[in-house]
GROMACS .gro file of C-alpha atoms in nm:
model
  155
    1UNK     CA    1  -0.443   1.016  -0.538
    2UNK     CA    2  -0.669   0.781  -0.466
    3UNK     CA    3  -1.024   0.776  -0.595
    4UNK     CA    4  -1.144   0.997  -0.286
    5UNK     CA    5  -0.855   1.085  -0.116
    6UNK     CA    6  -0.485   1.186  -0.120
    7UNK     CA    7  -0.200   1.127   0.026
    8UNK     CA    8   0.088   1.417   0.031
    9UNK     CA    9   0.451   1.346   0.094
   10UNK     CA   10   0.633   1.661   0.227
   11UNK     CA   11   1.027   1.735   0.164
   12UNK     CA   12   1.093   1.678   0.504
   13UNK     CA   13   0.961   1.274   0.501
   14UNK     CA   14   0.616   1.422   0.667
   15UNK     CA   15   0.277   1.250   0.551
   16UNK     CA   16  -0.065   1.424   0.537
   17UNK     CA   17  -0.365   1.298   0.422
   18UNK     CA   18  -0.688   1.466   0.375
   19UNK     CA   19  -1.026   1.352   0.171
   20UNK     CA   20  -1.242   1.063   0.274
   21UNK     CA   21  -1.133   0.842   0.554
   22UNK     CA   22  -1.457   0.596   0.673
   23UNK     CA   23  -1.206   0.278   0.647
   24UNK     CA   24  -0.904   0.476   0.762
   25UNK     CA   25  -0.721   0.507   0.483
   26UNK     CA   26  -0.640   0.846   0.619
   27UNK     CA   27  -0.438   0.684   0.902
   28UNK     CA   28  -0.554   0.939   1.157
   29UNK     CA   29  -0.655   0.701   1.374
   30UNK     CA   30  -1.047   0.723   1.297
   31UNK     CA   31  -1.255   0.748   0.983
   32UNK     CA   32  -1.354   1.127   0.952
   33UNK     CA   33  -1.293   1.295   0.648
   34UNK     CA   34  -1.019   1.583   0.659
   35UNK     CA   35  -1.093   1.867   0.410
   36UNK     CA   36  -0.751   2.005   0.473
   37UNK     CA   37  -0.384   1.800   0.441
   38UNK     CA   38  -0.359   1.645   0.850
   39UNK     CA   39  -0.013   1.508   0.916
   40UNK     CA   40  -0.051   1.148   1.043
   41UNK     CA   41   0.091   1.199   1.345
   42UNK     CA   42   0.098   0.820   1.405
   43UNK     CA   43   0.480   0.863   1.156
   44UNK     CA   44   0.591   1.134   1.315
   45UNK     CA   45   0.902   1.001   1.375
   46UNK     CA   46   0.932   0.779   1.076
   47UNK     CA   47   1.007   0.993   0.688
   48UNK     CA   48   0.829   0.873   0.419
   49UNK     CA   49   1.003   0.847   0.067
   50UNK     CA   50   0.666   0.802  -0.152
   51UNK     CA   51   0.350   0.658  -0.067
   52UNK     CA   52   0.072   0.517  -0.270
   53UNK     CA   53  -0.320   0.531  -0.230
   54UNK     CA   54  -0.594   0.301  -0.416
   55UNK     CA   55  -0.949   0.330  -0.334
   56UNK     CA   56  -0.987   0.298  -0.016
   57UNK     CA   57  -0.667   0.162   0.174
   58UNK     CA   58  -0.303   0.357   0.151
   59UNK     CA   59   0.088   0.236   0.136
   60UNK     CA   60   0.377   0.419   0.241
   61UNK     CA   61   0.717   0.356   0.138
   62UNK     CA   62   0.963   0.499   0.428
   63UNK     CA   63   1.313   0.587   0.421
   64UNK     CA   64   1.416   0.281   0.548
   65UNK     CA   65   1.290   0.082   0.247
   66UNK     CA   66   1.009  -0.059   0.460
   67UNK     CA   67   0.619  -0.098   0.367
   68UNK     CA   68   0.336   0.068   0.597
   69UNK     CA   69  -0.052  -0.007   0.482
   70UNK     CA   70  -0.338   0.125   0.655
   71UNK     CA   71  -0.701   0.114   0.543
   72UNK     CA   72  -0.955  -0.128   0.440
   73UNK     CA   73  -0.831  -0.420   0.360
   74UNK     CA   74  -1.140  -0.666   0.224
   75UNK     CA   75  -0.979  -0.872   0.016
   76UNK     CA   76  -0.608  -0.886   0.179
   77UNK     CA   77  -0.498  -0.567  -0.052
   78UNK     CA   78  -0.304  -0.390   0.335
   79UNK     CA   79  -0.074  -0.680   0.342
   80UNK     CA   80  -0.051  -0.828   0.715
   81UNK     CA   81  -0.201  -1.228   0.658
   82UNK     CA   82  -0.563  -1.089   0.721
   83UNK     CA   83  -0.881  -0.900   0.621
   84UNK     CA   84  -0.876  -0.624   0.902
   85UNK     CA   85  -0.960  -0.275   0.818
   86UNK     CA   86  -0.607  -0.105   1.001
   87UNK     CA   87  -0.655   0.282   1.075
   88UNK     CA   88  -0.307   0.335   1.169
   89UNK     CA   89  -0.006   0.241   1.014
   90UNK     CA   90   0.096  -0.114   1.042
   91UNK     CA   91   0.440  -0.281   0.868
   92UNK     CA   92   0.403  -0.534   0.638
   93UNK     CA   93   0.583  -0.781   0.817
   94UNK     CA   94   0.602  -1.024   0.528
   95UNK     CA   95   0.884  -0.781   0.389
   96UNK     CA   96   1.043  -0.744   0.674
   97UNK     CA   97   1.398  -0.753   0.596
   98UNK     CA   98   1.344  -0.699   0.211
   99UNK     CA   99   1.410  -0.331   0.050
  100UNK     CA  100   1.154  -0.159  -0.094
  101UNK     CA  101   1.233  -0.002  -0.427
  102UNK     CA  102   0.895   0.137  -0.511
  103UNK     CA  103   0.504   0.080  -0.371
  104UNK     CA  104   0.218   0.117  -0.606
  105UNK     CA  105  -0.206   0.084  -0.465
  106UNK     CA  106  -0.440  -0.015  -0.762
  107UNK     CA  107  -0.816  -0.012  -0.652
  108UNK     CA  108  -0.775  -0.359  -0.379
  109UNK     CA  109  -0.487  -0.422  -0.458
  110UNK     CA  110  -0.091  -0.362  -0.381
  111UNK     CA  111   0.252  -0.409  -0.531
  112UNK     CA  112   0.583  -0.297  -0.441
  113UNK     CA  113   0.938  -0.377  -0.614
  114UNK     CA  114   1.214  -0.441  -0.383
  115UNK     CA  115   1.550  -0.330  -0.458
  116UNK     CA  116   1.704  -0.653  -0.609
  117UNK     CA  117   1.386  -0.582  -0.934
  118UNK     CA  118   1.169  -0.876  -0.769
  119UNK     CA  119   0.801  -0.739  -0.748
  120UNK     CA  120   0.581  -0.912  -0.487
  121UNK     CA  121   0.156  -0.805  -0.501
  122UNK     CA  122  -0.111  -0.862  -0.267
  123UNK     CA  123  -0.490  -0.770  -0.176
  124UNK     CA  124  -0.783  -0.872  -0.476
  125UNK     CA  125  -0.722  -1.085  -0.759
  126UNK     CA  126  -1.073  -1.148  -0.941
  127UNK     CA  127  -0.921  -1.053  -1.263
  128UNK     CA  128  -0.539  -1.146  -1.255
  129UNK     CA  129  -0.422  -0.798  -1.167
  130UNK     CA  130  -0.184  -0.939  -0.855
  131UNK     CA  131   0.049  -1.119  -1.167
  132UNK     CA  132   0.056  -1.387  -0.963
  133UNK     CA  133  -0.007  -1.661  -1.209
  134UNK     CA  134  -0.271  -1.806  -0.949
  135UNK     CA  135  -0.631  -1.765  -0.898
  136UNK     CA  136  -0.725  -1.591  -0.608
  137UNK     CA  137  -0.669  -1.328  -0.318
  138UNK     CA  138  -0.341  -1.328  -0.146
  139UNK     CA  139  -0.368  -1.117   0.197
  140UNK     CA  140   0.026  -1.117   0.166
  141UNK     CA  141   0.312  -1.018  -0.053
  142UNK     CA  142   0.319  -1.308  -0.304
  143UNK     CA  143   0.611  -1.287  -0.621
  144UNK     CA  144   0.490  -1.188  -0.949
  145UNK     CA  145   0.701  -1.423  -1.199
  146UNK     CA  146   0.773  -1.200  -1.497
  147UNK     CA  147   0.838  -1.356  -1.837
  148UNK     CA  148   1.162  -1.359  -1.941
  149UNK     CA  149   1.260  -1.143  -2.254
  150UNK     CA  150   1.516  -1.326  -2.417
  151UNK     CA  151   1.286  -1.646  -2.353
  152UNK     CA  152   0.994  -1.455  -2.537
  153UNK     CA  153   1.207  -1.302  -2.830
  154UNK     CA  154   1.378  -1.648  -2.883
  155UNK     CA  155   0.956  -1.834  -2.904
   0.00000   0.00000   0.00000
């Protein structure tokens, strides 16, 4: 669930959305609110494994391991390399060829864990929430370098 919208993944992989739609975060091709779960027709041929909703954007992980994002994109939180809102699902091109295991969405940012265990983050980074070690927003998935636990315990 996001701030004002919800994403629901059915057991057959169908995606349903409801709630506030003013930024396209419902993935229904418009900016209308929905008071009842509505199937996302744009993903009818794509099985969804998991979904993450944030303040005004959404991300879904497909059974094939790809990530599609939609909704508000004022800080690059969709990972498309721009800051244009998106009313339809769009694959995060920079993750093509990578198998994504998990997706999470914060207020204005998104984080994915690859099957290899590596992390990528994109979106608003005013407080370091991307964990990249760099200041500034990122409109494309940027690597997150976790500290080495062995080096930390040796210090």
